[in-house]
Amino acid sequence: MDVYSFKDELELSAWVSVAVGNSIIFVLSILQKVSAAANKIENRLVYFVVSRSYLYLLGFGCVNQWRGIWYLLDIYTGITWQGATGTLLSGACALCCFRCFRSSLASPLVLQLDNDRASMFTLTGRLSSKIAPNPMFALDICLTVFIINNFVVFYWRGMWTLFDLFLVPENTLRSAAYCFTISFTLAIPVLIGQHAVQLVSQKLHENMCLLQIVFEDFFMALAGIVCICHWRGTWLSLDAIFFPNNEELSVWGSHVIGYVGLILLCSFKSSLSCGCAIDKTIHEVEHSIFDLKFFSKFRIQQAATHSFTPATEM
């Protein structure tokens, strides 16, 4: 999009991305039941092509939504520590108030597989309303797509920009290396301590709900830093190493390798930033907060797919 969408008019390009991204996600969210009709396709090859094309379109919408909002914040608030702090705090406060700080998390702490037909075309909403042609469902989709998803971008953009400004800004590779160091260092206590966090959250839920919210959001903020640093480290490394003198070849190579790799690993949904993950489930889930067991999850979902009956689902 940087190369082909109004390259010399950044503001116009950003608004185009906002319109395209939000529209795609909104339409696909509203038409979930229509999209789910693809689950009736019995031919595996045809289903594979249809479902992965759907994921590609949804991914295109997510990237444009993020790109548009991110650039508009750069343009209207400036790339300064004040603007970055403002967007970071506004995003964090909004996510806390909506109780969906988990929506700010991404890979490597989020693993979603593509081999489960039951959830392939499902886009969760904040209000968890039933998919039906009524005002509540429309309100749920609007709240999730246009407000919550965009505040996630606020949060990421604020944190990312602060790293850009203060974490070795004069040396891209060193800055990327420090981001990886932060990511892996924080990932250890986050992953090891998640079970203890669930226990503490359960205790607080029974007695001190407000303290529970503060505790859970602080933990999610630490997890968010893991994700943001990991993405930023990878992003900067690609900018510096992967055909740095040929932008077009660099971005096309990243795009194709990333898409094909995620499709082959049945993990393209892990790259999507849509829908809503509600924080109140932290103390209720029976498994880990960050369920990253790829092979066991793959086998379970594969078995569920084989027993899936489209007629019952629809």
PDB file of C-alpha atoms in Angstrom:
ATOM      1  CA  MET A   1       0.000   0.000   0.000  1.00  0.00           C
ATOM      2  CA  ASP A   2       2.903   2.375   0.658  1.00  0.00           C
ATOM      3  CA  VAL A   3       4.229   1.690  -2.830  1.00  0.00           C
ATOM      4  CA  TYR A   4       1.005   1.775  -4.856  1.00  0.00           C
ATOM      5  CA  SER A   5      -1.612   3.811  -2.952  1.00  0.00           C
ATOM      6  CA  PHE A   6      -1.080   7.539  -3.623  1.00  0.00           C
ATOM      7  CA  LYS A   7       2.569   7.346  -2.634  1.00  0.00           C
ATOM      8  CA  ASP A   8       3.088  11.117  -2.890  1.00  0.00           C
ATOM      9  CA  GLU A   9      -0.091  12.019  -0.979  1.00  0.00           C
ATOM     10  CA  LEU A  10       0.178  10.331   2.391  1.00  0.00           C
ATOM     11  CA  GLU A  11      -2.931  11.895   3.922  1.00  0.00           C
ATOM     12  CA  LEU A  12      -5.129  10.825   1.014  1.00  0.00           C
ATOM     13  CA  SER A  13      -3.552   7.377   1.047  1.00  0.00           C
ATOM     14  CA  ALA A  14      -4.266   7.060   4.773  1.00  0.00           C
ATOM     15  CA  TRP A  15      -7.920   8.008   4.350  1.00  0.00           C
ATOM     16  CA  VAL A  16      -8.275   5.517   1.500  1.00  0.00           C
ATOM     17  CA  SER A  17      -6.869   2.789   3.752  1.00  0.00           C
ATOM     18  CA  VAL A  18      -9.239   3.763   6.570  1.00  0.00           C
ATOM     19  CA  ALA A  19     -12.233   3.587   4.228  1.00  0.00           C
ATOM     20  CA  VAL A  20     -11.166   0.329   2.574  1.00  0.00           C
ATOM     21  CA  GLY A  21     -10.094  -1.425   5.781  1.00  0.00           C
ATOM     22  CA  ASN A  22     -13.082  -0.527   7.929  1.00  0.00           C
ATOM     23  CA  SER A  23     -15.507  -1.254   5.094  1.00  0.00           C
ATOM     24  CA  ILE A  24     -14.117  -4.739   4.420  1.00  0.00           C
ATOM     25  CA  ILE A  25     -14.124  -5.763   8.076  1.00  0.00           C
ATOM     26  CA  PHE A  26     -17.592  -4.285   8.647  1.00  0.00           C
ATOM     27  CA  VAL A  27     -19.146  -6.012   5.626  1.00  0.00           C
ATOM     28  CA  LEU A  28     -17.550  -9.382   6.399  1.00  0.00           C
ATOM     29  CA  SER A  29     -18.678  -9.064  10.031  1.00  0.00           C
ATOM     30  CA  ILE A  30     -22.263  -8.256   9.065  1.00  0.00           C
ATOM     31  CA  LEU A  31     -22.344 -11.072   6.501  1.00  0.00           C
ATOM     32  CA  GLN A  32     -20.873 -13.773   8.747  1.00  0.00           C
ATOM     33  CA  LYS A  33     -23.821 -16.088   8.250  1.00  0.00           C
ATOM     34  CA  VAL A  34     -23.644 -15.645   4.483  1.00  0.00           C
ATOM     35  CA  SER A  35     -19.896 -16.343   4.483  1.00  0.00           C
ATOM     36  CA  ALA A  36     -20.426 -19.408   6.665  1.00  0.00           C
ATOM     37  CA  ALA A  37     -22.448 -20.953   3.831  1.00  0.00           C
ATOM     38  CA  ALA A  38     -19.047 -21.925   2.440  1.00  0.00           C
ATOM     39  CA  ASN A  39     -18.931 -24.564   5.184  1.00  0.00           C
ATOM     40  CA  LYS A  40     -21.391 -26.581   3.101  1.00  0.00           C
ATOM     41  CA  ILE A  41     -18.750 -27.048   0.410  1.00  0.00           C
ATOM     42  CA  GLU A  42     -17.752 -30.696   0.553  1.00  0.00           C
ATOM     43  CA  ASN A  43     -14.913 -30.581  -1.988  1.00  0.00           C
ATOM     44  CA  ARG A  44     -11.817 -29.940   0.139  1.00  0.00           C
ATOM     45  CA  LEU A  45      -9.847 -28.178  -2.595  1.00  0.00           C
ATOM     46  CA  VAL A  46     -12.702 -25.810  -3.420  1.00  0.00           C
ATOM     47  CA  TYR A  47     -13.275 -25.120   0.273  1.00  0.00           C
ATOM     48  CA  PHE A  48      -9.565 -24.477   0.774  1.00  0.00           C
ATOM     49  CA  VAL A  49      -9.479 -21.922  -2.063  1.00  0.00           C
ATOM     50  CA  VAL A  50     -12.678 -20.181  -0.923  1.00  0.00           C
ATOM     51  CA  SER A  51     -11.770 -20.041   2.771  1.00  0.00           C
ATOM     52  CA  ARG A  52      -8.176 -18.889   2.216  1.00  0.00           C
ATOM     53  CA  SER A  53      -9.332 -16.251  -0.262  1.00  0.00           C
ATOM     54  CA  TYR A  54     -11.742 -15.050   2.428  1.00  0.00           C
ATOM     55  CA  LEU A  55      -8.877 -14.882   4.945  1.00  0.00           C
ATOM     56  CA  TYR A  56      -6.731 -12.971   2.459  1.00  0.00           C
ATOM     57  CA  LEU A  57      -9.510 -10.407   1.927  1.00  0.00           C
ATOM     58  CA  LEU A  58     -10.023 -10.079   5.672  1.00  0.00           C
ATOM     59  CA  GLY A  59      -6.271  -9.702   6.173  1.00  0.00           C
ATOM     60  CA  PHE A  60      -6.202  -6.988   3.501  1.00  0.00           C
ATOM     61  CA  GLY A  61      -8.931  -5.189   5.441  1.00  0.00           C
ATOM     62  CA  CYS A  62      -7.059  -5.481   8.744  1.00  0.00           C
ATOM     63  CA  VAL A  63      -3.790  -4.160   7.296  1.00  0.00           C
ATOM     64  CA  ASN A  64      -5.567  -1.204   5.693  1.00  0.00           C
ATOM     65  CA  GLN A  65      -7.483  -0.372   8.852  1.00  0.00           C
ATOM     66  CA  TRP A  66      -4.254  -0.315  10.882  1.00  0.00           C
ATOM     67  CA  ARG A  67      -2.256   1.488   8.206  1.00  0.00           C
ATOM     68  CA  GLY A  68      -4.866   4.206   7.744  1.00  0.00           C
ATOM     69  CA  ILE A  69      -5.419   4.983  11.426  1.00  0.00           C
ATOM     70  CA  TRP A  70      -1.675   4.790  12.148  1.00  0.00           C
ATOM     71  CA  TYR A  71      -0.748   7.273   9.422  1.00  0.00           C
ATOM     72  CA  LEU A  72      -3.578   9.647  10.315  1.00  0.00           C
ATOM     73  CA  LEU A  73      -2.323   9.710  13.898  1.00  0.00           C
ATOM     74  CA  ASP A  74       1.178  10.441  12.586  1.00  0.00           C
ATOM     75  CA  ILE A  75      -0.191  13.285  10.458  1.00  0.00           C
ATOM     76  CA  TYR A  76      -2.580  14.893  12.960  1.00  0.00           C
ATOM     77  CA  THR A  77      -0.777  14.310  16.279  1.00  0.00           C
ATOM     78  CA  GLY A  78       2.815  14.368  15.049  1.00  0.00           C
ATOM     79  CA  ILE A  79       5.601  11.858  15.593  1.00  0.00           C
ATOM     80  CA  THR A  80       6.502  13.184  19.014  1.00  0.00           C
ATOM     81  CA  TRP A  81       6.649  11.686  22.483  1.00  0.00           C
ATOM     82  CA  GLN A  82       3.652  13.798  23.485  1.00  0.00           C
ATOM     83  CA  GLY A  83       1.533  12.524  20.587  1.00  0.00           C
ATOM     84  CA  ALA A  84       2.704   8.943  21.109  1.00  0.00           C
ATOM     85  CA  THR A  85       1.987   9.059  24.845  1.00  0.00           C
ATOM     86  CA  GLY A  86      -1.443  10.542  24.204  1.00  0.00           C
ATOM     87  CA  THR A  87      -2.466   7.835  21.743  1.00  0.00           C
ATOM     88  CA  LEU A  88      -0.961   5.110  23.959  1.00  0.00           C
ATOM     89  CA  LEU A  89      -2.875   6.254  27.046  1.00  0.00           C
ATOM     90  CA  SER A  90      -6.132   6.876  25.177  1.00  0.00           C
ATOM     91  CA  GLY A  91      -5.945   3.454  23.568  1.00  0.00           C
ATOM     92  CA  ALA A  92      -5.090   1.725  26.849  1.00  0.00           C
ATOM     93  CA  CYS A  93      -7.832   3.545  28.783  1.00  0.00           C
ATOM     94  CA  ALA A  94     -10.441   2.748  26.133  1.00  0.00           C
ATOM     95  CA  LEU A  95      -9.511  -0.935  26.080  1.00  0.00           C
ATOM     96  CA  CYS A  96      -9.601  -1.041  29.876  1.00  0.00           C
ATOM     97  CA  CYS A  97     -13.035   0.587  29.978  1.00  0.00           C
ATOM     98  CA  PHE A  98     -14.408  -1.811  27.367  1.00  0.00           C
ATOM     99  CA  ARG A  99     -12.740  -4.731  29.218  1.00  0.00           C
ATOM    100  CA  CYS A 100     -11.082  -6.030  26.080  1.00  0.00           C
ATOM    101  CA  PHE A 101      -7.361  -5.412  26.605  1.00  0.00           C
ATOM    102  CA  ARG A 102      -6.777  -8.931  25.256  1.00  0.00           C
ATOM    103  CA  SER A 103      -7.762  -7.622  21.824  1.00  0.00           C
ATOM    104  CA  SER A 104      -4.419  -5.788  21.696  1.00  0.00           C
ATOM    105  CA  LEU A 105      -2.476  -9.064  21.765  1.00  0.00           C
ATOM    106  CA  ALA A 106      -1.097 -10.767  18.670  1.00  0.00           C
ATOM    107  CA  SER A 107       1.479 -13.366  17.693  1.00  0.00           C
ATOM    108  CA  PRO A 108       3.716 -14.711  19.156  1.00  0.00           C
ATOM    109  CA  LEU A 109       1.328 -14.895  22.146  1.00  0.00           C
ATOM    110  CA  VAL A 110      -1.753 -15.584  20.032  1.00  0.00           C
ATOM    111  CA  LEU A 111      -2.153 -18.764  18.004  1.00  0.00           C
ATOM    112  CA  GLN A 112      -5.264 -19.244  15.877  1.00  0.00           C
ATOM    113  CA  LEU A 113      -5.451 -22.072  13.375  1.00  0.00           C
ATOM    114  CA  ASP A 114      -7.297 -22.150  10.069  1.00  0.00           C
ATOM    115  CA  ASN A 115      -8.415 -25.782  10.103  1.00  0.00           C
ATOM    116  CA  ASP A 116     -11.572 -25.329  12.175  1.00  0.00           C
ATOM    117  CA  ARG A 117     -14.621 -24.851   9.960  1.00  0.00           C
ATOM    118  CA  ALA A 118     -16.838 -23.939  12.900  1.00  0.00           C
ATOM    119  CA  SER A 119     -14.868 -20.741  13.576  1.00  0.00           C
ATOM    120  CA  MET A 120     -13.469 -19.996  10.101  1.00  0.00           C
ATOM    121  CA  PHE A 121     -15.986 -17.255   9.264  1.00  0.00           C
ATOM    122  CA  THR A 122     -16.731 -16.103  12.815  1.00  0.00           C
ATOM    123  CA  LEU A 123     -15.813 -12.551  13.858  1.00  0.00           C
ATOM    124  CA  THR A 124     -16.524 -12.055  17.534  1.00  0.00           C
ATOM    125  CA  GLY A 125     -18.138  -8.876  18.866  1.00  0.00           C
ATOM    126  CA  ARG A 126     -17.753  -7.089  22.193  1.00  0.00           C
ATOM    127  CA  LEU A 127     -21.385  -7.642  23.144  1.00  0.00           C
ATOM    128  CA  SER A 128     -21.297 -11.312  22.056  1.00  0.00           C
ATOM    129  CA  SER A 129     -24.639 -10.796  20.345  1.00  0.00           C
ATOM    130  CA  LYS A 130     -26.249 -13.522  18.285  1.00  0.00           C
ATOM    131  CA  ILE A 131     -25.662 -13.333  14.534  1.00  0.00           C
ATOM    132  CA  ALA A 132     -29.048 -12.103  13.338  1.00  0.00           C
ATOM    133  CA  PRO A 133     -30.501  -9.185  11.321  1.00  0.00           C
ATOM    134  CA  ASN A 134     -31.365  -6.977  14.299  1.00  0.00           C
ATOM    135  CA  PRO A 135     -30.167  -3.654  15.802  1.00  0.00           C
ATOM    136  CA  MET A 136     -28.217  -5.297  18.647  1.00  0.00           C
ATOM    137  CA  PHE A 137     -26.038  -7.300  16.257  1.00  0.00           C
ATOM    138  CA  ALA A 138     -25.447  -4.199  14.095  1.00  0.00           C
ATOM    139  CA  LEU A 139     -24.523  -2.176  17.200  1.00  0.00           C
ATOM    140  CA  ASP A 140     -22.139  -4.928  18.322  1.00  0.00           C
ATOM    141  CA  ILE A 141     -20.364  -4.952  14.960  1.00  0.00           C
ATOM    142  CA  CYS A 142     -20.120  -1.139  14.801  1.00  0.00           C
ATOM    143  CA  LEU A 143     -18.733  -0.968  18.353  1.00  0.00           C
ATOM    144  CA  THR A 144     -16.146  -3.659  17.652  1.00  0.00           C
ATOM    145  CA  VAL A 145     -15.041  -2.615  14.155  1.00  0.00           C
ATOM    146  CA  PHE A 146     -15.108   1.169  14.352  1.00  0.00           C
ATOM    147  CA  ILE A 147     -14.215   1.791  17.997  1.00  0.00           C
ATOM    148  CA  ILE A 148     -12.483  -1.111  19.742  1.00  0.00           C
ATOM    149  CA  ASN A 149     -10.389  -2.281  16.778  1.00  0.00           C
ATOM    150  CA  ASN A 150      -9.259   1.290  16.113  1.00  0.00           C
ATOM    151  CA  PHE A 151      -8.334   1.906  19.756  1.00  0.00           C
ATOM    152  CA  VAL A 152      -6.101  -1.168  19.541  1.00  0.00           C
ATOM    153  CA  VAL A 153      -4.236   0.696  16.786  1.00  0.00           C
ATOM    154  CA  PHE A 154      -3.962   3.737  19.077  1.00  0.00           C
ATOM    155  CA  TYR A 155      -2.338   1.577  21.744  1.00  0.00           C
ATOM    156  CA  TRP A 156       0.117  -0.104  19.374  1.00  0.00           C
ATOM    157  CA  ARG A 157       1.018   3.078  17.536  1.00  0.00           C
ATOM    158  CA  GLY A 158       1.731   4.931  20.787  1.00  0.00           C
ATOM    159  CA  MET A 159       4.018   2.228  22.171  1.00  0.00           C
ATOM    160  CA  TRP A 160       5.734   1.628  18.810  1.00  0.00           C
ATOM    161  CA  THR A 161       6.410   5.338  18.278  1.00  0.00           C
ATOM    162  CA  LEU A 162       7.941   5.717  21.738  1.00  0.00           C
ATOM    163  CA  PHE A 163      10.346   2.898  20.864  1.00  0.00           C
ATOM    164  CA  ASP A 164      11.083   4.637  17.548  1.00  0.00           C
ATOM    165  CA  LEU A 165      11.925   7.851  19.373  1.00  0.00           C
ATOM    166  CA  PHE A 166      13.934   6.561  22.313  1.00  0.00           C
ATOM    167  CA  LEU A 167      15.261   3.052  21.584  1.00  0.00           C
ATOM    168  CA  VAL A 168      18.483   3.661  19.615  1.00  0.00           C
ATOM    169  CA  PRO A 169      16.715   5.670  16.853  1.00  0.00           C
ATOM    170  CA  GLU A 170      19.998   6.207  14.987  1.00  0.00           C
ATOM    171  CA  ASN A 171      20.649   2.488  14.408  1.00  0.00           C
ATOM    172  CA  THR A 172      17.845   0.345  12.968  1.00  0.00           C
ATOM    173  CA  LEU A 173      19.422  -3.065  13.540  1.00  0.00           C
ATOM    174  CA  ARG A 174      20.478  -2.309  17.114  1.00  0.00           C
ATOM    175  CA  SER A 175      16.994  -1.006  17.858  1.00  0.00           C
ATOM    176  CA  ALA A 176      15.523  -4.206  16.407  1.00  0.00           C
ATOM    177  CA  ALA A 177      17.917  -6.328  18.484  1.00  0.00           C
ATOM    178  CA  TYR A 178      16.914  -4.497  21.672  1.00  0.00           C
ATOM    179  CA  CYS A 179      13.236  -5.035  20.809  1.00  0.00           C
ATOM    180  CA  PHE A 180      13.816  -8.772  20.434  1.00  0.00           C
ATOM    181  CA  THR A 181      15.675  -8.771  23.751  1.00  0.00           C
ATOM    182  CA  ILE A 182      12.793  -7.019  25.510  1.00  0.00           C
ATOM    183  CA  SER A 183      10.254  -9.327  23.871  1.00  0.00           C
ATOM    184  CA  PHE A 184      11.945 -12.595  24.804  1.00  0.00           C
ATOM    185  CA  THR A 185      12.880 -11.350  28.284  1.00  0.00           C
ATOM    186  CA  LEU A 186       9.305 -10.376  29.126  1.00  0.00           C
ATOM    187  CA  ALA A 187       7.844 -13.455  27.437  1.00  0.00           C
ATOM    188  CA  ILE A 188       9.472 -15.740  30.030  1.00  0.00           C
ATOM    189  CA  PRO A 189       7.647 -14.387  33.134  1.00  0.00           C
ATOM    190  CA  VAL A 190       4.455 -13.793  31.116  1.00  0.00           C
ATOM    191  CA  LEU A 191       4.231 -17.380  29.867  1.00  0.00           C
ATOM    192  CA  ILE A 192       5.482 -19.039  33.045  1.00  0.00           C
ATOM    193  CA  GLY A 193       3.375 -16.850  35.311  1.00  0.00           C
ATOM    194  CA  GLN A 194       0.082 -17.073  33.420  1.00  0.00           C
ATOM    195  CA  HIS A 195      -1.296 -19.897  35.566  1.00  0.00           C
ATOM    196  CA  ALA A 196      -0.534 -17.959  38.743  1.00  0.00           C
ATOM    197  CA  VAL A 197      -2.231 -14.930  37.179  1.00  0.00           C
ATOM    198  CA  GLN A 198      -5.373 -17.007  36.601  1.00  0.00           C
ATOM    199  CA  LEU A 199      -5.409 -18.120  40.246  1.00  0.00           C
ATOM    200  CA  VAL A 200      -4.892 -14.593  41.572  1.00  0.00           C
ATOM    201  CA  SER A 201      -7.547 -13.286  39.182  1.00  0.00           C
ATOM    202  CA  GLN A 202     -10.028 -15.864  40.462  1.00  0.00           C
ATOM    203  CA  LYS A 203      -9.354 -14.870  44.082  1.00  0.00           C
ATOM    204  CA  LEU A 204      -9.708 -11.180  43.304  1.00  0.00           C
ATOM    205  CA  HIS A 205     -12.904 -11.829  41.344  1.00  0.00           C
ATOM    206  CA  GLU A 206     -14.508 -13.282  44.428  1.00  0.00           C
ATOM    207  CA  ASN A 207     -13.629 -10.337  46.680  1.00  0.00           C
ATOM    208  CA  MET A 208     -12.175  -7.272  44.902  1.00  0.00           C
ATOM    209  CA  CYS A 209     -13.426  -6.894  41.331  1.00  0.00           C
ATOM    210  CA  LEU A 210     -11.871  -3.452  40.772  1.00  0.00           C
ATOM    211  CA  LEU A 211      -8.434  -4.664  41.858  1.00  0.00           C
ATOM    212  CA  GLN A 212      -8.936  -7.701  39.615  1.00  0.00           C
ATOM    213  CA  ILE A 213      -9.433  -5.436  36.589  1.00  0.00           C
ATOM    214  CA  VAL A 214      -6.290  -3.422  37.393  1.00  0.00           C
ATOM    215  CA  PHE A 215      -4.273  -6.601  37.945  1.00  0.00           C
ATOM    216  CA  GLU A 216      -5.431  -8.290  34.731  1.00  0.00           C
ATOM    217  CA  ASP A 217      -4.923  -5.190  32.601  1.00  0.00           C
ATOM    218  CA  PHE A 218      -1.409  -4.714  33.971  1.00  0.00           C
ATOM    219  CA  PHE A 219      -0.619  -8.308  33.030  1.00  0.00           C
ATOM    220  CA  MET A 220      -2.113  -7.811  29.560  1.00  0.00           C
ATOM    221  CA  ALA A 221      -0.078  -4.626  29.146  1.00  0.00           C
ATOM    222  CA  LEU A 222       3.114  -6.610  29.809  1.00  0.00           C
ATOM    223  CA  ALA A 223       1.979  -9.219  27.301  1.00  0.00           C
ATOM    224  CA  GLY A 224       1.231  -6.429  24.826  1.00  0.00           C
ATOM    225  CA  ILE A 225       4.800  -5.156  25.099  1.00  0.00           C
ATOM    226  CA  VAL A 226       6.000  -8.670  24.206  1.00  0.00           C
ATOM    227  CA  CYS A 227       3.911  -8.627  21.023  1.00  0.00           C
ATOM    228  CA  ILE A 228       4.733  -5.052  19.994  1.00  0.00           C
ATOM    229  CA  CYS A 229       8.478  -5.511  20.525  1.00  0.00           C
ATOM    230  CA  HIS A 230       8.461  -8.786  18.604  1.00  0.00           C
ATOM    231  CA  TRP A 231       6.663  -7.235  15.631  1.00  0.00           C
ATOM    232  CA  ARG A 232       8.808  -4.107  15.686  1.00  0.00           C
ATOM    233  CA  GLY A 233      12.021  -6.129  15.866  1.00  0.00           C
ATOM    234  CA  THR A 234      10.960  -8.250  12.897  1.00  0.00           C
ATOM    235  CA  TRP A 235       9.722  -5.222  10.936  1.00  0.00           C
ATOM    236  CA  LEU A 236      12.913  -3.205  11.387  1.00  0.00           C
ATOM    237  CA  SER A 237      15.084  -6.240  10.615  1.00  0.00           C
ATOM    238  CA  LEU A 238      13.273  -6.751   7.315  1.00  0.00           C
ATOM    239  CA  ASP A 239      13.646  -3.047   6.456  1.00  0.00           C
ATOM    240  CA  ALA A 240      17.371  -3.217   7.129  1.00  0.00           C
ATOM    241  CA  ILE A 241      18.232  -6.630   5.682  1.00  0.00           C
ATOM    242  CA  PHE A 242      15.613  -7.807   3.179  1.00  0.00           C
ATOM    243  CA  PHE A 243      16.465  -6.024  -0.109  1.00  0.00           C
ATOM    244  CA  PRO A 244      16.898  -2.625   1.588  1.00  0.00           C
ATOM    245  CA  ASN A 245      17.727  -0.913  -1.718  1.00  0.00           C
ATOM    246  CA  ASN A 246      14.666  -2.211  -3.573  1.00  0.00           C
ATOM    247  CA  GLU A 247      11.484  -1.331  -1.692  1.00  0.00           C
ATOM    248  CA  GLU A 248       9.125  -2.929  -4.200  1.00  0.00           C
ATOM    249  CA  LEU A 249      10.958  -6.264  -4.196  1.00  0.00           C
ATOM    250  CA  SER A 250      11.311  -6.150  -0.421  1.00  0.00           C
ATOM    251  CA  VAL A 251       7.615  -5.644   0.306  1.00  0.00           C
ATOM    252  CA  TRP A 252       6.422  -8.108  -2.339  1.00  0.00           C
ATOM    253  CA  GLY A 253       8.852 -10.715  -1.025  1.00  0.00           C
ATOM    254  CA  SER A 254       7.691 -10.195   2.557  1.00  0.00           C
ATOM    255  CA  HIS A 255       4.061 -10.320   1.492  1.00  0.00           C
ATOM    256  CA  VAL A 256       4.307 -13.529  -0.533  1.00  0.00           C
ATOM    257  CA  ILE A 257       6.569 -15.380   1.901  1.00  0.00           C
ATOM    258  CA  GLY A 258       4.417 -14.359   4.855  1.00  0.00           C
ATOM    259  CA  TYR A 259       1.121 -15.332   3.217  1.00  0.00           C
ATOM    260  CA  VAL A 260       2.336 -18.664   1.829  1.00  0.00           C
ATOM    261  CA  GLY A 261       4.112 -19.545   5.074  1.00  0.00           C
ATOM    262  CA  LEU A 262       1.047 -18.831   7.215  1.00  0.00           C
ATOM    263  CA  ILE A 263      -1.234 -20.746   4.847  1.00  0.00           C
ATOM    264  CA  LEU A 264       1.061 -23.788   4.854  1.00  0.00           C
ATOM    265  CA  LEU A 265       1.139 -23.694   8.661  1.00  0.00           C
ATOM    266  CA  CYS A 266      -2.662 -23.253   8.817  1.00  0.00           C
ATOM    267  CA  SER A 267      -2.035 -20.146  10.947  1.00  0.00           C
ATOM    268  CA  PHE A 268      -3.124 -17.193   8.823  1.00  0.00           C
ATOM    269  CA  LYS A 269      -5.807 -16.218  11.369  1.00  0.00           C
ATOM    270  CA  SER A 270      -2.986 -15.541  13.842  1.00  0.00           C
ATOM    271  CA  SER A 271      -2.095 -12.473  11.763  1.00  0.00           C
ATOM    272  CA  LEU A 272      -5.604 -10.990  11.807  1.00  0.00           C
ATOM    273  CA  SER A 273      -6.493  -8.094  14.088  1.00  0.00           C
ATOM    274  CA  CYS A 274     -10.276  -8.108  14.068  1.00  0.00           C
ATOM    275  CA  GLY A 275     -13.009  -9.271  16.361  1.00  0.00           C
ATOM    276  CA  CYS A 276     -12.892  -8.806  20.106  1.00  0.00           C
ATOM    277  CA  ALA A 277     -11.353 -10.826  22.950  1.00  0.00           C
ATOM    278  CA  ILE A 278     -13.047 -10.073  26.286  1.00  0.00           C
ATOM    279  CA  ASP A 279     -10.909  -9.828  29.430  1.00  0.00           C
ATOM    280  CA  LYS A 280     -13.440 -11.378  31.794  1.00  0.00           C
ATOM    281  CA  THR A 281     -12.578 -14.835  30.455  1.00  0.00           C
ATOM    282  CA  ILE A 282      -9.081 -14.767  32.017  1.00  0.00           C
ATOM    283  CA  HIS A 283     -10.172 -16.309  35.310  1.00  0.00           C
ATOM    284  CA  GLU A 284     -12.733 -18.606  33.668  1.00  0.00           C
ATOM    285  CA  VAL A 285     -10.766 -20.457  30.986  1.00  0.00           C
ATOM    286  CA  GLU A 286      -9.753 -23.992  31.801  1.00  0.00           C
ATOM    287  CA  HIS A 287      -6.637 -23.952  29.615  1.00  0.00           C
ATOM    288  CA  SER A 288      -3.751 -21.483  29.560  1.00  0.00           C
ATOM    289  CA  ILE A 289      -4.327 -17.798  28.823  1.00  0.00           C
ATOM    290  CA  PHE A 290      -1.871 -18.140  25.954  1.00  0.00           C
ATOM    291  CA  ASP A 291      -2.579 -21.529  24.405  1.00  0.00           C
ATOM    292  CA  LEU A 292       0.431 -21.963  22.099  1.00  0.00           C
ATOM    293  CA  LYS A 293       0.478 -25.755  21.761  1.00  0.00           C
ATOM    294  CA  PHE A 294       0.459 -25.842  17.974  1.00  0.00           C
ATOM    295  CA  PHE A 295       0.468 -29.610  17.352  1.00  0.00           C
ATOM    296  CA  SER A 296      -2.091 -30.561  20.007  1.00  0.00           C
ATOM    297  CA  LYS A 297      -4.387 -27.711  18.996  1.00  0.00           C
ATOM    298  CA  PHE A 298      -4.001 -28.705  15.336  1.00  0.00           C
ATOM    299  CA  ARG A 299      -4.993 -32.313  16.053  1.00  0.00           C
ATOM    300  CA  ILE A 300      -7.995 -31.275  18.154  1.00  0.00           C
ATOM    301  CA  GLN A 301      -9.309 -28.831  15.573  1.00  0.00           C
ATOM    302  CA  GLN A 302      -8.642 -31.264  12.740  1.00  0.00           C
ATOM    303  CA  ALA A 303     -10.737 -33.869  14.524  1.00  0.00           C
ATOM    304  CA  ALA A 304     -13.482 -31.300  15.133  1.00  0.00           C
ATOM    305  CA  THR A 305     -13.455 -30.348  11.453  1.00  0.00           C
ATOM    306  CA  HIS A 306     -13.889 -33.951  10.369  1.00  0.00           C
ATOM    307  CA  SER A 307     -16.955 -34.288  12.622  1.00  0.00           C
ATOM    308  CA  PHE A 308     -18.371 -30.875  11.667  1.00  0.00           C
ATOM    309  CA  THR A 309     -21.890 -30.921  10.199  1.00  0.00           C
ATOM    310  CA  PRO A 310     -22.725 -27.768   8.213  1.00  0.00           C
ATOM    311  CA  ALA A 311     -26.470 -28.335   8.336  1.00  0.00           C
ATOM    312  CA  THR A 312     -26.440 -28.180  12.152  1.00  0.00           C
ATOM    313  CA  GLU A 313     -24.222 -25.122  12.172  1.00  0.00           C
ATOM    314  CA  MET A 314     -26.453 -23.193   9.805  1.00  0.00           C
TER     315      MET A 314
END
